[in-house]
PDB file of C-alpha atoms and ligand atoms in Angstrom:
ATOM      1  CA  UNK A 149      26.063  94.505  19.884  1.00  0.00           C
ATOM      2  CA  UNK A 150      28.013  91.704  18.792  1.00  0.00           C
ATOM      3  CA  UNK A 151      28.292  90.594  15.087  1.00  0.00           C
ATOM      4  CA  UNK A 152      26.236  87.328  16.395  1.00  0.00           C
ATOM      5  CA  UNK A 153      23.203  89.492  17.000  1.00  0.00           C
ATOM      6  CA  UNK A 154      23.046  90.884  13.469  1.00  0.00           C
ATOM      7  CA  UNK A 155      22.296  87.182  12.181  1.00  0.00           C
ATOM      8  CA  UNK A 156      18.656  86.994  13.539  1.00  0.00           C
ATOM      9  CA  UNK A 157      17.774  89.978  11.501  1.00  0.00           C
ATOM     10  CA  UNK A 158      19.087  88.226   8.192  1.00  0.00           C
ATOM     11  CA  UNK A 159      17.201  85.172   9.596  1.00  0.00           C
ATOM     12  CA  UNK A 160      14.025  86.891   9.078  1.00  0.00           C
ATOM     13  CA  UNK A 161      14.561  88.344   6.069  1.00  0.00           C
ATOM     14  CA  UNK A 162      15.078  84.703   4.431  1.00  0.00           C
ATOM     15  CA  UNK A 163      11.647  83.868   6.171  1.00  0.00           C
ATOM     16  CA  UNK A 164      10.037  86.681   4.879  1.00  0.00           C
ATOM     17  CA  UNK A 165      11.321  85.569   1.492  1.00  0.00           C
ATOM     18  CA  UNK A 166      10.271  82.272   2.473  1.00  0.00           C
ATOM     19  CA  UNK A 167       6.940  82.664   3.677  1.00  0.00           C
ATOM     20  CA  UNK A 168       5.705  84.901   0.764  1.00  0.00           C
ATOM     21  CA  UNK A 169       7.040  82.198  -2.009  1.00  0.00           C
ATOM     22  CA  UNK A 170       5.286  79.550   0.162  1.00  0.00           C
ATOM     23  CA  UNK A 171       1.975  81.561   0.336  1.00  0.00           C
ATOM     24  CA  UNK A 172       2.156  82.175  -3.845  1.00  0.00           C
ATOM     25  CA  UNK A 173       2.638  78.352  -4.530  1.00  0.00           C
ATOM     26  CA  UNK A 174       0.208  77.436  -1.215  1.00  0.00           C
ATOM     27  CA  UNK A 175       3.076  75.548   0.268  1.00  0.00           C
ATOM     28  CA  UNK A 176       2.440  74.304   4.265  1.00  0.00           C
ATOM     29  CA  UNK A 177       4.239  71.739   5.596  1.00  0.00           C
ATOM     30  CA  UNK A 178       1.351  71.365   8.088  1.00  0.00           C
ATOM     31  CA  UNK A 179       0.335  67.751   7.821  1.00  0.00           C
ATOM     32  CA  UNK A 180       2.658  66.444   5.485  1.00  0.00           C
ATOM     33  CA  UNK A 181       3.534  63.025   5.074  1.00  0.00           C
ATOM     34  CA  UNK A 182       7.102  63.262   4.980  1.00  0.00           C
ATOM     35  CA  UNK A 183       9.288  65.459   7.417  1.00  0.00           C
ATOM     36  CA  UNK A 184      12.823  66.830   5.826  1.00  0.00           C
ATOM     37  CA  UNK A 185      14.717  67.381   8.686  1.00  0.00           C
ATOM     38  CA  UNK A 186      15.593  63.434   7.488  1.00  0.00           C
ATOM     39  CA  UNK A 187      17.924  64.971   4.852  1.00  0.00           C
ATOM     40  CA  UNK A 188      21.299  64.884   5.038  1.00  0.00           C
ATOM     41  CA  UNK A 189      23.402  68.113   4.595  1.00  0.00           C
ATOM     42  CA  UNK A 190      26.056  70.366   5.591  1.00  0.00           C
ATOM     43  CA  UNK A 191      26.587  73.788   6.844  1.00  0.00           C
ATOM     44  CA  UNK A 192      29.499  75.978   6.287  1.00  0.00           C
ATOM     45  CA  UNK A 193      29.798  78.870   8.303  1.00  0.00           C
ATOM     46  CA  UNK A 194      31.267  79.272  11.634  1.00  0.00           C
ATOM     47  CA  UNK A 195      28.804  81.857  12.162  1.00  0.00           C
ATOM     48  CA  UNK A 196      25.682  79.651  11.740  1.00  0.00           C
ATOM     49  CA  UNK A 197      27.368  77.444  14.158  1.00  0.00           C
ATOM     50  CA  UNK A 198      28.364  79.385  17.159  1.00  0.00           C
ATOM     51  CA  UNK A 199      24.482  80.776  17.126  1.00  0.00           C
ATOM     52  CA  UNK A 200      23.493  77.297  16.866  1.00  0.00           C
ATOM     53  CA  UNK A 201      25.480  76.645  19.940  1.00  0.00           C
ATOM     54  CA  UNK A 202      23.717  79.939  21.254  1.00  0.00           C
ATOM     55  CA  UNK A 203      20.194  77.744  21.214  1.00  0.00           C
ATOM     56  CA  UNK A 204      22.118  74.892  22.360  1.00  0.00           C
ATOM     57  CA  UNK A 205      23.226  77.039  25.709  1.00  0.00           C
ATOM     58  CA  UNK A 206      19.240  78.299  25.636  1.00  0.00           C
ATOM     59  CA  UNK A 207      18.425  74.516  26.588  1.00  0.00           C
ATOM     60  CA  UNK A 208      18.026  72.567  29.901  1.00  0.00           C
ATOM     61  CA  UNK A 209      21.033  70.773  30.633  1.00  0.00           C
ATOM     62  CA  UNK A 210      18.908  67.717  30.514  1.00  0.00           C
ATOM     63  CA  UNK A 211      17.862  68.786  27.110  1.00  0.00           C
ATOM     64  CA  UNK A 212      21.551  69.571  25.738  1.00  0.00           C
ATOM     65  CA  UNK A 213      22.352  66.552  27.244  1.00  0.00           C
ATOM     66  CA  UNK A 214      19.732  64.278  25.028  1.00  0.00           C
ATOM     67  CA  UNK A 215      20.955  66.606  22.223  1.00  0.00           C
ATOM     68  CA  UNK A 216      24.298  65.295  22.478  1.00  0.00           C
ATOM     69  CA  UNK A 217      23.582  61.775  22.986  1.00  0.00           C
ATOM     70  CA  UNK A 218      21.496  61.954  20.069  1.00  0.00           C
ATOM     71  CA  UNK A 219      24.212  64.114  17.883  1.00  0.00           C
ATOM     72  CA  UNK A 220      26.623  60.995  18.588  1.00  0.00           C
ATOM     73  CA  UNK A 221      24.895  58.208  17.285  1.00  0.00           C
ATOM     74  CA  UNK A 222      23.668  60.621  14.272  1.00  0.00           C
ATOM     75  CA  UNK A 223      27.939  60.843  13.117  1.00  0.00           C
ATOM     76  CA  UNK A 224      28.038  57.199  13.860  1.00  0.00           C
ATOM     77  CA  UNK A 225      25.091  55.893  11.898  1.00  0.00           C
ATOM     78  CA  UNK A 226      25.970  58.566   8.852  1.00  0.00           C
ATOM     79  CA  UNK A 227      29.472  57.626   8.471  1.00  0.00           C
ATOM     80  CA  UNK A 228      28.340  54.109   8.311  1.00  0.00           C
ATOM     81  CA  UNK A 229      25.952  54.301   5.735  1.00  0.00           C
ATOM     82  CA  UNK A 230      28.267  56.807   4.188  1.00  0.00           C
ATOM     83  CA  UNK A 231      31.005  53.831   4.223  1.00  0.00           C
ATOM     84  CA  UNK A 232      28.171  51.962   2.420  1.00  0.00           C
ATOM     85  CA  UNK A 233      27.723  54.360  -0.722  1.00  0.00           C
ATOM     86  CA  UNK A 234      24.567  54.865   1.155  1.00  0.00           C
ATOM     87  CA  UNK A 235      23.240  58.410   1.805  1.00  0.00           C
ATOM     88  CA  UNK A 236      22.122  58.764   5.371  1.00  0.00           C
ATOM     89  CA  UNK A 237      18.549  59.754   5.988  1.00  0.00           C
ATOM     90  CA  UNK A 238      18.428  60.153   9.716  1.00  0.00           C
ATOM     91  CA  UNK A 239      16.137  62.865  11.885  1.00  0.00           C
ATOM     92  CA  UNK A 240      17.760  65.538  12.843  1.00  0.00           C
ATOM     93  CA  UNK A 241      18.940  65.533  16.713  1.00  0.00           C
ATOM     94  CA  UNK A 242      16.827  68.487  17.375  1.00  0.00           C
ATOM     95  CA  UNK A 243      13.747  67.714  16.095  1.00  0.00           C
ATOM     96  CA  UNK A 244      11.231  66.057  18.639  1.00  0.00           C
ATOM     97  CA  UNK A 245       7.617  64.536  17.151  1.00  0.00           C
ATOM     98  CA  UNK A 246       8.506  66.049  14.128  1.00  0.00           C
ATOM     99  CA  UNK A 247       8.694  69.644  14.930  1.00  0.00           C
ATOM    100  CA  UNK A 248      12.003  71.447  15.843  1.00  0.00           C
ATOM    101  CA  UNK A 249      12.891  72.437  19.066  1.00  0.00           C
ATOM    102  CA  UNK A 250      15.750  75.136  18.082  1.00  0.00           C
ATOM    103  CA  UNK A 251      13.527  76.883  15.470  1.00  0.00           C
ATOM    104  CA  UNK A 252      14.796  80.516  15.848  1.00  0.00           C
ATOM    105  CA  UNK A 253      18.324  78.852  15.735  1.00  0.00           C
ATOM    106  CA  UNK A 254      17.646  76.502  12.715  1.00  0.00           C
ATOM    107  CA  UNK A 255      20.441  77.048   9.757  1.00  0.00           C
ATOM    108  CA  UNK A 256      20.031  78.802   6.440  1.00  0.00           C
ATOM    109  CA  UNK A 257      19.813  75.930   4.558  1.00  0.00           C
ATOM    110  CA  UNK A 258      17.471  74.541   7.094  1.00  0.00           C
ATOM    111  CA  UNK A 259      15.063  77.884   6.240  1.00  0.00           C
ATOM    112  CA  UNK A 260      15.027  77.762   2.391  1.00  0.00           C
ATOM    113  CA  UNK A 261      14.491  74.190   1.747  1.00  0.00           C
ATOM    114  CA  UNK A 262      10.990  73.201   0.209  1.00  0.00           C
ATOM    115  CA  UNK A 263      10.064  76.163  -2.401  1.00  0.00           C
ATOM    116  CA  UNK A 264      12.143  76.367  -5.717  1.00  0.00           C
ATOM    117  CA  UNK A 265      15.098  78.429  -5.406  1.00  0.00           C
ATOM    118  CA  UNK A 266      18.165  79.465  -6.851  1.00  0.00           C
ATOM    119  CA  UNK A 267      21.535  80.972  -6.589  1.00  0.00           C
ATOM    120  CA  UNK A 268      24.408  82.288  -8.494  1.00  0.00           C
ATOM    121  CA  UNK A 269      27.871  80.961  -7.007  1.00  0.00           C
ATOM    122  CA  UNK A 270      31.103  83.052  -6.869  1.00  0.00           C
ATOM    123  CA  UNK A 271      32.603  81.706  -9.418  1.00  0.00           C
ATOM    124  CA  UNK A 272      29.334  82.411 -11.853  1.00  0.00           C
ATOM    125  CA  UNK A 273      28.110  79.141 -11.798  1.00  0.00           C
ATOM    126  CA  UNK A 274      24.000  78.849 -11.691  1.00  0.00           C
ATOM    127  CA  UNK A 275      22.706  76.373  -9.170  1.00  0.00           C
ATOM    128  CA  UNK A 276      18.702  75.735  -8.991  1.00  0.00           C
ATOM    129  CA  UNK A 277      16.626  73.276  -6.434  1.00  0.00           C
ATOM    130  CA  UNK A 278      12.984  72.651  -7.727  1.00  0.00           C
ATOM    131  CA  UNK A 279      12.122  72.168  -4.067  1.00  0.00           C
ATOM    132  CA  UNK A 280      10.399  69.282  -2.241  1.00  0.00           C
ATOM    133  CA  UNK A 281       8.146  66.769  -3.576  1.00  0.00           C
ATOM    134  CA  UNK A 282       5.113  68.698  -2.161  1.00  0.00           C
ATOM    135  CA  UNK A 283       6.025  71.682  -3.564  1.00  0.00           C
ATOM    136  CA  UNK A 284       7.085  70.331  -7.254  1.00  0.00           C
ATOM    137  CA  UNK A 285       3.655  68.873  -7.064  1.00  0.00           C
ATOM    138  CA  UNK A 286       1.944  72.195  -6.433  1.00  0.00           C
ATOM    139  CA  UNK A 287       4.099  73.951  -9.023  1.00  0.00           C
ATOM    140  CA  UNK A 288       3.254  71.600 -11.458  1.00  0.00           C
ATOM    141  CA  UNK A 289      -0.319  73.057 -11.575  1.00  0.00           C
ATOM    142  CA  UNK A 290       0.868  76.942 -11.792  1.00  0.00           C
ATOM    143  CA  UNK A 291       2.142  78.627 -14.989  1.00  0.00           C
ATOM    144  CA  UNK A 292       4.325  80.986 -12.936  1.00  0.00           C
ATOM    145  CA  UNK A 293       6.442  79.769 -10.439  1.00  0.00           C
ATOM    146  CA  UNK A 294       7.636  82.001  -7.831  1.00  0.00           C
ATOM    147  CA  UNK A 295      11.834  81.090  -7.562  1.00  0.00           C
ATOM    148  CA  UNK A 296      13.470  82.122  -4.689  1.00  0.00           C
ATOM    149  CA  UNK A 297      16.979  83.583  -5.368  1.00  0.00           C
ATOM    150  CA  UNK A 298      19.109  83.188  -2.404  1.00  0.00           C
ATOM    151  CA  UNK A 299      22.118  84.830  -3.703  1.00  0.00           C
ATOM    152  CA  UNK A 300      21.912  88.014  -1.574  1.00  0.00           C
ATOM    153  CA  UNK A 301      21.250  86.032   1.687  1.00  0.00           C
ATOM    154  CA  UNK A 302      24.240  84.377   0.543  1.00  0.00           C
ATOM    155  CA  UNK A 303      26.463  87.212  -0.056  1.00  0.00           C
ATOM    156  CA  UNK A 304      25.009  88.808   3.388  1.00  0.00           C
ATOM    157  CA  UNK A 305      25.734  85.828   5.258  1.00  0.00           C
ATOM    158  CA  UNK A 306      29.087  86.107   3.876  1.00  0.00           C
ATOM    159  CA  UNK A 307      29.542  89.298   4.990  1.00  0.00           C
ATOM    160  CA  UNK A 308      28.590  88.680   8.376  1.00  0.00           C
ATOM    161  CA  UNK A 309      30.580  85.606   8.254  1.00  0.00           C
ATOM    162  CA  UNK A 310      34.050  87.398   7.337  1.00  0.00           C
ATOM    163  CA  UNK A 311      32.880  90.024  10.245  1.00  0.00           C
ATOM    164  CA  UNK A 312      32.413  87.561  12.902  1.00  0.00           C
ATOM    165  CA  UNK A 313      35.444  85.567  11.987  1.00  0.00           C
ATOM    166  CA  UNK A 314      37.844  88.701  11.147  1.00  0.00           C
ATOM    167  CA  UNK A 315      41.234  88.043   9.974  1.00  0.00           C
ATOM    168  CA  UNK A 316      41.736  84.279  10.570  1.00  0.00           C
ATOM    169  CA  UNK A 317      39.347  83.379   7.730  1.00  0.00           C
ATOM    170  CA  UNK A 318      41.636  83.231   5.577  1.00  0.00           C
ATOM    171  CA  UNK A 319      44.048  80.267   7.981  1.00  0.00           C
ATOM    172  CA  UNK A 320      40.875  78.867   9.654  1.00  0.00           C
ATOM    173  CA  UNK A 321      39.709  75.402   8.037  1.00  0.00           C
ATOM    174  CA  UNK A 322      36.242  75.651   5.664  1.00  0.00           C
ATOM    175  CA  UNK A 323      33.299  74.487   7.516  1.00  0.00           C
ATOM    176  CA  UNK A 324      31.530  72.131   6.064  1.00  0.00           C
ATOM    177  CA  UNK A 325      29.667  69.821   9.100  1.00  0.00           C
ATOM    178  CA  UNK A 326      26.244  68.452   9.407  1.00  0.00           C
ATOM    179  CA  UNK A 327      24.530  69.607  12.139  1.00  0.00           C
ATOM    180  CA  UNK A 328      25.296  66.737  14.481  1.00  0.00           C
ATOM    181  CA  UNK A 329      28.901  67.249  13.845  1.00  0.00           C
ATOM    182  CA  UNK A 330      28.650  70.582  14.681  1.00  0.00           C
ATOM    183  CA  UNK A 331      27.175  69.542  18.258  1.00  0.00           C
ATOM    184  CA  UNK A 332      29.813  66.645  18.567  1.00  0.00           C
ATOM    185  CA  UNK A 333      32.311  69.195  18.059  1.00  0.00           C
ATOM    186  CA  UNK A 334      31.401  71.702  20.733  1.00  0.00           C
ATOM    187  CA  UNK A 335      31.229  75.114  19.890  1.00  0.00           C
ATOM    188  CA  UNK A 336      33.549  76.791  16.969  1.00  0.00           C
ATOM    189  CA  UNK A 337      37.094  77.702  18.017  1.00  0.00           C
ATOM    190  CA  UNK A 338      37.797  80.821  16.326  1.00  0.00           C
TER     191      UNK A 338
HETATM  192  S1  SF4 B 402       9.269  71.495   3.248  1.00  0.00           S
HETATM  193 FE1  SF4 B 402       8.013  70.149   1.994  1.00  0.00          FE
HETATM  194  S2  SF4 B 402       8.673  68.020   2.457  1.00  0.00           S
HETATM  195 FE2  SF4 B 402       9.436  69.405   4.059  1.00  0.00          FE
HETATM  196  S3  SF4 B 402       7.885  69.248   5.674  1.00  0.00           S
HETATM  197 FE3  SF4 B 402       7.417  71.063   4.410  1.00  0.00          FE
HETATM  198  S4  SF4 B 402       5.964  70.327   2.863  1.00  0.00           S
HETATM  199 FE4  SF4 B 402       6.942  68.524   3.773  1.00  0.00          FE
HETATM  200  S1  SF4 B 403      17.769  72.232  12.821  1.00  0.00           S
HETATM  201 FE1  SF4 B 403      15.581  72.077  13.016  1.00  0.00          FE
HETATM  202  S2  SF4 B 403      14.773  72.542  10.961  1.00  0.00           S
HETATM  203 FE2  SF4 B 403      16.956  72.066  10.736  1.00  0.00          FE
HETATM  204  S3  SF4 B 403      17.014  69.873  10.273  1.00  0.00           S
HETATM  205 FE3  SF4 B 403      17.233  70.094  12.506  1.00  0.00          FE
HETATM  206  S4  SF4 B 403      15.173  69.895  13.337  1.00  0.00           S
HETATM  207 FE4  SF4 B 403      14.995  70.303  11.137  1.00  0.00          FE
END
């Protein structure tokens, strides 16, 4: 089994994490007014990406190819805005009437946004997200909330990271694309 395949498993692990911090505060997402696959951020593992591409490859040609299309105009319109000072809050490529359509391949940071969570970096340094404006509302009623800490997917994900990229990690540029750019770019030359 290649390295590849071990990333599902740590997949559902963070939604097992996920779901139970979600059920404490009574997070859904089911019906809410907002949809955060409008937020703009990057991803930085080559791992991440070449399953990514792995859904991608799942697709219809047809599908891949409105995937693309859509990937495009998503680098153009965010480097404009980013030109601006702006920050970019365009759908996501993938996502389709709000839902999206590469869920099992959907990134880490795709999985843990929305419930308060935390995580220590390797140099020490503390970094803490209260979570999305549904869920800071909820929290503001309990007296304990739950905080997810994300430091051992982390330091799993680099594991499998340095295991699926082997010896070049340390010559191979950091990743750090948006999801479209990782589609514009094809899949990761390692
Ligand atoms: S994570 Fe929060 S903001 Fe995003 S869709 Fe779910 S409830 Fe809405
Ligand atoms: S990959 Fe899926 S969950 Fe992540 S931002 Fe895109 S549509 Fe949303």
């Amino acid at each position: 089994m290649g390295v590849l395949e071990n990333l599902p498993h740590l997949y559902s692990q963070m939604e097992e994490a996920y779901n139970q911090a979600a059920a404490r505060i009574g997070l859904s997402c089911r019906e809410c007014p907002d949809n955060c696959c409008t937020s703009y951020f990057q991803h930085h593992t080559y791992i991440e990406w070449a399953y990514l591409w792995k859904g991608i490859r799942s697709c219809s040609h047809e599908k891949q190819r409105q995937y693309m299309n859509r990937a495009a105009e998503y680098v153009t319109q965010s480097r404009a805005l980013l030109a601006q000072g702006l920050r970019p809050r365009i759908m996501c490529p993938l996502n389709d009437n709000g839902f999206c359509q590469l869920y099992k391949y959907r990134l880490m940071i795709c999985r843990m946004h929305g419930i308060p969570n935390s995580f220590v970096r390797p140099d020490g340094k503390k970094m803490s997200f209260p979570g999305c404006f549904r869920c800071q509302d909820l929290c503001s009623h309990l007296k304990d909330v739950p905080v997810l800490d994300r430091t051992p997917f982390y330091r799993d994900l680099a594991s499998l990271e340095m295991d699926f990229v082997g010896p070049k990690i340390k010559t191979l540029p950091r990743v750090n694309l948006t999801l479209a750019e990782m589609l514009v770019h094809g899949p990761p030359k390692i």
